[in-house]
Short mmCIF file of C-alpha atoms in Angstrom, two decimals:
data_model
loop_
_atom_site.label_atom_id
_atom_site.label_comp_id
_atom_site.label_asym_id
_atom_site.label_seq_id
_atom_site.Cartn_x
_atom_site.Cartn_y
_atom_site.Cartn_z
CA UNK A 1 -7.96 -12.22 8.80
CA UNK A 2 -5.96 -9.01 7.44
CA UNK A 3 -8.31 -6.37 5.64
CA UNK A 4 -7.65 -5.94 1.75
CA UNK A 5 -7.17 -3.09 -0.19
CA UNK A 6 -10.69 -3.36 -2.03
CA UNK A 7 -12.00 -3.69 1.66
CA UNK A 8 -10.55 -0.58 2.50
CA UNK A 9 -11.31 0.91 -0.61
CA UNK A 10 -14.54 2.57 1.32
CA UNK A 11 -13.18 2.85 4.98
CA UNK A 12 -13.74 6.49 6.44
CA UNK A 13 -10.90 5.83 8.86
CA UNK A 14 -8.32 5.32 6.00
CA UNK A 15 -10.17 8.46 3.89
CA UNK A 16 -9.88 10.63 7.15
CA UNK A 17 -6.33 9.51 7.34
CA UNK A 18 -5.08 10.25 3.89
CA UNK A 19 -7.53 13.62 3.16
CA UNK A 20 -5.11 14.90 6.39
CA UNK A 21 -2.11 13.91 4.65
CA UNK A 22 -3.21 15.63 1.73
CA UNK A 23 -4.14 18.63 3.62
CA UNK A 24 -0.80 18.85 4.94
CA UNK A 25 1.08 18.89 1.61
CA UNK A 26 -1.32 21.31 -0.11
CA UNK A 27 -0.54 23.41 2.85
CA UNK A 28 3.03 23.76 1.42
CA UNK A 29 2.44 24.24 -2.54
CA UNK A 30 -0.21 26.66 -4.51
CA UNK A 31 -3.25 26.05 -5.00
CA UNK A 32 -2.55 25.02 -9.02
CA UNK A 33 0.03 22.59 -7.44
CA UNK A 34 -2.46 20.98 -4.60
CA UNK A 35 -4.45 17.63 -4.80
CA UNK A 36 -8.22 18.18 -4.58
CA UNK A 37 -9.61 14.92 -5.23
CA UNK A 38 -8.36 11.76 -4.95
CA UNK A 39 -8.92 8.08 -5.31
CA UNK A 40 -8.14 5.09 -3.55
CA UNK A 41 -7.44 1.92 -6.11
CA UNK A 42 -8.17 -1.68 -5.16
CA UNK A 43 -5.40 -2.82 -7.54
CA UNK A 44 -1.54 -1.97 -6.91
CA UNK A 45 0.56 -0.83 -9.72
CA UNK A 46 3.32 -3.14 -10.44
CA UNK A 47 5.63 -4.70 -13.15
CA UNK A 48 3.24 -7.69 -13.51
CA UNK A 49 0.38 -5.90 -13.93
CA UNK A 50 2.32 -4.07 -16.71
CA UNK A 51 1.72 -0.23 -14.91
CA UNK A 52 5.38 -0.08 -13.77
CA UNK A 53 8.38 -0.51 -15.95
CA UNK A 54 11.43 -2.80 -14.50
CA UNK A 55 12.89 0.28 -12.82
CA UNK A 56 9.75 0.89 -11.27
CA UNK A 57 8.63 3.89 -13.38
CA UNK A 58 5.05 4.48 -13.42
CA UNK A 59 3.59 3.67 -17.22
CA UNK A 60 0.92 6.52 -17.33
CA UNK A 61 -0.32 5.72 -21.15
CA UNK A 62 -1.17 2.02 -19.08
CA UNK A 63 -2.58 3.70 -16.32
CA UNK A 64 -4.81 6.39 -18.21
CA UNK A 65 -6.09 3.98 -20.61
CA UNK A 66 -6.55 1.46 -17.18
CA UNK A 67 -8.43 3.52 -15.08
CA UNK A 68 -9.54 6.32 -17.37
CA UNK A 69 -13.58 5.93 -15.57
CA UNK A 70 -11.75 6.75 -12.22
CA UNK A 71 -9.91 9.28 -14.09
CA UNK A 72 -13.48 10.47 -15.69
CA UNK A 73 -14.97 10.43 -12.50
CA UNK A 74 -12.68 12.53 -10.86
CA UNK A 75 -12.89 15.63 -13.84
CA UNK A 76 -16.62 15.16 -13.54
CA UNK A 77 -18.69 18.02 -12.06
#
């Protein structure tokens, strides 16, 4: 049976994966422009679940007001 994305939510494999990705395009932008935390949903954004718009543009009011306690949590110190 495949893995889902809320099982690999928590994986360190996946983490370890992406954190190098990230490393590798803050390495090309300033440090204002560079990622330094991140989250991995268990949802996907999509037209159905009203974050995308039909041409596939992100909806960020939907998304902020979604997932604004992963957004919290991220700002938090």
């Amino acid at each position: 049976m495949g893995a889902t994305a809320a099982s690999l939510r928590d994986d360190p494999d996946l983490l370890s994966a992406i954190q190098d990705a990230v490393d590798d395009g803050n390495a090309a932008v300033s440090k204002a422009e560079s990622v330094r935390k991140f989250r991995i949903l268990s949802s996907q954004f999509t037209e159905e679940s009203g974050h995308l718009t039909p041409s596939l543009k992100l909806k960020r009011n939907v998304v902020a007001k979604d997932y604004a306690d992963e957004i919290e949590a991220i700002y938090q110190k």
